[in-house]
């Protein structure tokens, strides 16, 4: 039990250390899915995902990307952020 307690603060401290590199995983012209690390800073990851989604939607002739939802893969520590291209 002491090992688990000692590890938790380390994991918590490292959770903001991963850089938020948004990756486009799916795009169909009407929506785009952006993958970010669940271990990165939440605000930085959201901002990076929004910027990448907006960039992708604009390349398809749409003016903006609107956030729709997020699903998390707990096995890979990735967030899949869905944006609608409007």
mmCIF file with all atom_site columns, C-alpha atoms in Angstrom:
data_model
loop_
_atom_site.group_PDB
_atom_site.id
_atom_site.type_symbol
_atom_site.label_atom_id
_atom_site.label_alt_id
_atom_site.label_comp_id
_atom_site.label_asym_id
_atom_site.label_entity_id
_atom_site.label_seq_id
_atom_site.pdbx_PDB_ins_code
_atom_site.Cartn_x
_atom_site.Cartn_y
_atom_site.Cartn_z
_atom_site.occupancy
_atom_site.B_iso_or_equiv
_atom_site.pdbx_formal_charge
_atom_site.auth_seq_id
_atom_site.auth_comp_id
_atom_site.auth_asym_id
_atom_site.auth_atom_id
_atom_site.pdbx_PDB_model_num
ATOM 1  C CA . UNK A 1 1  ? 0.000   0.000  0.000   1.00 0.00 ? 1  UNK A CA 1
ATOM 2  C CA . UNK A 1 2  ? 2.857   2.399  0.733   1.00 0.00 ? 2  UNK A CA 1
ATOM 3  C CA . UNK A 1 3  ? 4.250   1.973  -2.775  1.00 0.00 ? 3  UNK A CA 1
ATOM 4  C CA . UNK A 1 4  ? 0.947   3.030  -4.351  1.00 0.00 ? 4  UNK A CA 1
ATOM 5  C CA . UNK A 1 5  ? 0.676   6.068  -2.098  1.00 0.00 ? 5  UNK A CA 1
ATOM 6  C CA . UNK A 1 6  ? 4.249   7.098  -2.939  1.00 0.00 ? 6  UNK A CA 1
ATOM 7  C CA . UNK A 1 7  ? 3.679   6.770  -6.693  1.00 0.00 ? 7  UNK A CA 1
ATOM 8  C CA . UNK A 1 8  ? 0.462   8.810  -6.887  1.00 0.00 ? 8  UNK A CA 1
ATOM 9  C CA . UNK A 1 9  ? 2.114   12.214 -6.307  1.00 0.00 ? 9  UNK A CA 1
ATOM 10 C CA . UNK A 1 10 ? 4.716   11.442 -8.963  1.00 0.00 ? 10 UNK A CA 1
ATOM 11 C CA . UNK A 1 11 ? 2.061   10.524 -11.533 1.00 0.00 ? 11 UNK A CA 1
ATOM 12 C CA . UNK A 1 12 ? 0.106   13.662 -10.669 1.00 0.00 ? 12 UNK A CA 1
ATOM 13 C CA . UNK A 1 13 ? 3.187   15.838 -11.063 1.00 0.00 ? 13 UNK A CA 1
ATOM 14 C CA . UNK A 1 14 ? 4.063   14.324 -14.438 1.00 0.00 ? 14 UNK A CA 1
ATOM 15 C CA . UNK A 1 15 ? 0.542   14.635 -15.829 1.00 0.00 ? 15 UNK A CA 1
ATOM 16 C CA . UNK A 1 16 ? 1.162   18.196 -17.026 1.00 0.00 ? 16 UNK A CA 1
ATOM 17 C CA . UNK A 1 17 ? 4.590   17.480 -18.515 1.00 0.00 ? 17 UNK A CA 1
ATOM 18 C CA . UNK A 1 18 ? 3.532   15.976 -21.840 1.00 0.00 ? 18 UNK A CA 1
ATOM 19 C CA . UNK A 1 19 ? 3.323   18.499 -24.655 1.00 0.00 ? 19 UNK A CA 1
ATOM 20 C CA . UNK A 1 20 ? -0.101  18.789 -26.291 1.00 0.00 ? 20 UNK A CA 1
ATOM 21 C CA . UNK A 1 21 ? 0.506   17.689 -29.882 1.00 0.00 ? 21 UNK A CA 1
ATOM 22 C CA . UNK A 1 22 ? -2.874  17.448 -31.616 1.00 0.00 ? 22 UNK A CA 1
ATOM 23 C CA . UNK A 1 23 ? -3.178  14.696 -34.211 1.00 0.00 ? 23 UNK A CA 1
ATOM 24 C CA . UNK A 1 24 ? -5.948  14.497 -36.804 1.00 0.00 ? 24 UNK A CA 1
ATOM 25 C CA . UNK A 1 25 ? -7.316  10.959 -36.719 1.00 0.00 ? 25 UNK A CA 1
ATOM 26 C CA . UNK A 1 26 ? -10.488 11.344 -38.796 1.00 0.00 ? 26 UNK A CA 1
ATOM 27 C CA . UNK A 1 27 ? -11.897 13.948 -41.178 1.00 0.00 ? 27 UNK A CA 1
ATOM 28 C CA . UNK A 1 28 ? -14.883 13.648 -43.498 1.00 0.00 ? 28 UNK A CA 1
ATOM 29 C CA . UNK A 1 29 ? -15.604 17.254 -44.488 1.00 0.00 ? 29 UNK A CA 1
ATOM 30 C CA . UNK A 1 30 ? -18.374 17.652 -41.904 1.00 0.00 ? 30 UNK A CA 1
ATOM 31 C CA . UNK A 1 31 ? -16.444 16.702 -38.762 1.00 0.00 ? 31 UNK A CA 1
ATOM 32 C CA . UNK A 1 32 ? -12.902 16.168 -37.566 1.00 0.00 ? 32 UNK A CA 1
ATOM 33 C CA . UNK A 1 33 ? -11.516 14.110 -34.687 1.00 0.00 ? 33 UNK A CA 1
ATOM 34 C CA . UNK A 1 34 ? -8.414  15.420 -32.963 1.00 0.00 ? 34 UNK A CA 1
ATOM 35 C CA . UNK A 1 35 ? -6.379  13.166 -30.656 1.00 0.00 ? 35 UNK A CA 1
ATOM 36 C CA . UNK A 1 36 ? -4.483  14.646 -27.709 1.00 0.00 ? 36 UNK A CA 1
ATOM 37 C CA . UNK A 1 37 ? -2.632  13.083 -24.788 1.00 0.00 ? 37 UNK A CA 1
ATOM 38 C CA . UNK A 1 38 ? -4.596  12.751 -21.563 1.00 0.00 ? 38 UNK A CA 1
ATOM 39 C CA . UNK A 1 39 ? -1.296  13.354 -19.747 1.00 0.00 ? 39 UNK A CA 1
ATOM 40 C CA . UNK A 1 40 ? -0.856  16.891 -21.106 1.00 0.00 ? 40 UNK A CA 1
ATOM 41 C CA . UNK A 1 41 ? -2.113  20.093 -19.530 1.00 0.00 ? 41 UNK A CA 1
ATOM 42 C CA . UNK A 1 42 ? -5.900  20.171 -20.052 1.00 0.00 ? 42 UNK A CA 1
ATOM 43 C CA . UNK A 1 43 ? -6.143  23.830 -21.077 1.00 0.00 ? 43 UNK A CA 1
ATOM 44 C CA . UNK A 1 44 ? -3.166  23.570 -23.431 1.00 0.00 ? 44 UNK A CA 1
ATOM 45 C CA . UNK A 1 45 ? -4.567  20.389 -25.019 1.00 0.00 ? 45 UNK A CA 1
ATOM 46 C CA . UNK A 1 46 ? -8.011  21.956 -25.542 1.00 0.00 ? 46 UNK A CA 1
ATOM 47 C CA . UNK A 1 47 ? -6.538  25.070 -27.129 1.00 0.00 ? 47 UNK A CA 1
ATOM 48 C CA . UNK A 1 48 ? -4.243  23.045 -29.402 1.00 0.00 ? 48 UNK A CA 1
ATOM 49 C CA . UNK A 1 49 ? -7.074  20.721 -30.450 1.00 0.00 ? 49 UNK A CA 1
ATOM 50 C CA . UNK A 1 50 ? -9.398  23.650 -31.195 1.00 0.00 ? 50 UNK A CA 1
ATOM 51 C CA . UNK A 1 51 ? -6.746  25.384 -33.295 1.00 0.00 ? 51 UNK A CA 1
ATOM 52 C CA . UNK A 1 52 ? -5.990  22.224 -35.286 1.00 0.00 ? 52 UNK A CA 1
ATOM 53 C CA . UNK A 1 53 ? -9.693  21.478 -35.819 1.00 0.00 ? 53 UNK A CA 1
ATOM 54 C CA . UNK A 1 54 ? -10.293 25.030 -37.048 1.00 0.00 ? 54 UNK A CA 1
ATOM 55 C CA . UNK A 1 55 ? -7.339  24.748 -39.436 1.00 0.00 ? 55 UNK A CA 1
ATOM 56 C CA . UNK A 1 56 ? -8.597  21.448 -40.863 1.00 0.00 ? 56 UNK A CA 1
ATOM 57 C CA . UNK A 1 57 ? -12.179 22.677 -41.246 1.00 0.00 ? 57 UNK A CA 1
ATOM 58 C CA . UNK A 1 58 ? -11.006 25.816 -43.044 1.00 0.00 ? 58 UNK A CA 1
ATOM 59 C CA . UNK A 1 59 ? -9.021  23.743 -45.545 1.00 0.00 ? 59 UNK A CA 1
ATOM 60 C CA . UNK A 1 60 ? -12.322 22.052 -46.416 1.00 0.00 ? 60 UNK A CA 1
ATOM 61 C CA . UNK A 1 61 ? -14.062 25.385 -47.060 1.00 0.00 ? 61 UNK A CA 1
ATOM 62 C CA . UNK A 1 62 ? -15.830 25.698 -43.705 1.00 0.00 ? 62 UNK A CA 1
ATOM 63 C CA . UNK A 1 63 ? -15.418 28.791 -41.542 1.00 0.00 ? 63 UNK A CA 1
ATOM 64 C CA . UNK A 1 64 ? -15.059 27.268 -38.077 1.00 0.00 ? 64 UNK A CA 1
ATOM 65 C CA . UNK A 1 65 ? -14.885 24.158 -35.901 1.00 0.00 ? 65 UNK A CA 1
ATOM 66 C CA . UNK A 1 66 ? -17.353 23.697 -33.051 1.00 0.00 ? 66 UNK A CA 1
ATOM 67 C CA . UNK A 1 67 ? -16.539 21.316 -30.187 1.00 0.00 ? 67 UNK A CA 1
ATOM 68 C CA . UNK A 1 68 ? -19.010 18.416 -29.932 1.00 0.00 ? 68 UNK A CA 1
ATOM 69 C CA . UNK A 1 69 ? -17.643 15.771 -27.550 1.00 0.00 ? 69 UNK A CA 1
ATOM 70 C CA . UNK A 1 70 ? -14.652 13.939 -26.086 1.00 0.00 ? 70 UNK A CA 1
ATOM 71 C CA . UNK A 1 71 ? -14.101 10.262 -25.485 1.00 0.00 ? 71 UNK A CA 1
ATOM 72 C CA . UNK A 1 72 ? -11.086 8.905  -23.633 1.00 0.00 ? 72 UNK A CA 1
ATOM 73 C CA . UNK A 1 73 ? -9.134  5.736  -24.293 1.00 0.00 ? 73 UNK A CA 1
ATOM 74 C CA . UNK A 1 74 ? -7.933  4.768  -20.825 1.00 0.00 ? 74 UNK A CA 1
ATOM 75 C CA . UNK A 1 75 ? -5.548  2.145  -22.215 1.00 0.00 ? 75 UNK A CA 1
ATOM 76 C CA . UNK A 1 76 ? -3.538  4.605  -24.288 1.00 0.00 ? 76 UNK A CA 1
ATOM 77 C CA . UNK A 1 77 ? -4.214  7.810  -22.282 1.00 0.00 ? 77 UNK A CA 1
ATOM 78 C CA . UNK A 1 78 ? -5.573  9.592  -25.336 1.00 0.00 ? 78 UNK A CA 1
ATOM 79 C CA . UNK A 1 79 ? -8.523  11.932 -25.720 1.00 0.00 ? 79 UNK A CA 1
ATOM 80 C CA . UNK A 1 80 ? -10.513 11.850 -28.949 1.00 0.00 ? 80 UNK A CA 1
ATOM 81 C CA . UNK A 1 81 ? -12.060 15.292 -29.423 1.00 0.00 ? 81 UNK A CA 1
ATOM 82 C CA . UNK A 1 82 ? -14.841 15.553 -32.008 1.00 0.00 ? 82 UNK A CA 1
ATOM 83 C CA . UNK A 1 83 ? -15.450 18.890 -33.742 1.00 0.00 ? 83 UNK A CA 1
ATOM 84 C CA . UNK A 1 84 ? -18.156 19.790 -36.256 1.00 0.00 ? 84 UNK A CA 1
ATOM 85 C CA . UNK A 1 85 ? -17.088 21.830 -39.266 1.00 0.00 ? 85 UNK A CA 1
ATOM 86 C CA . UNK A 1 86 ? -19.568 24.699 -39.703 1.00 0.00 ? 86 UNK A CA 1
#
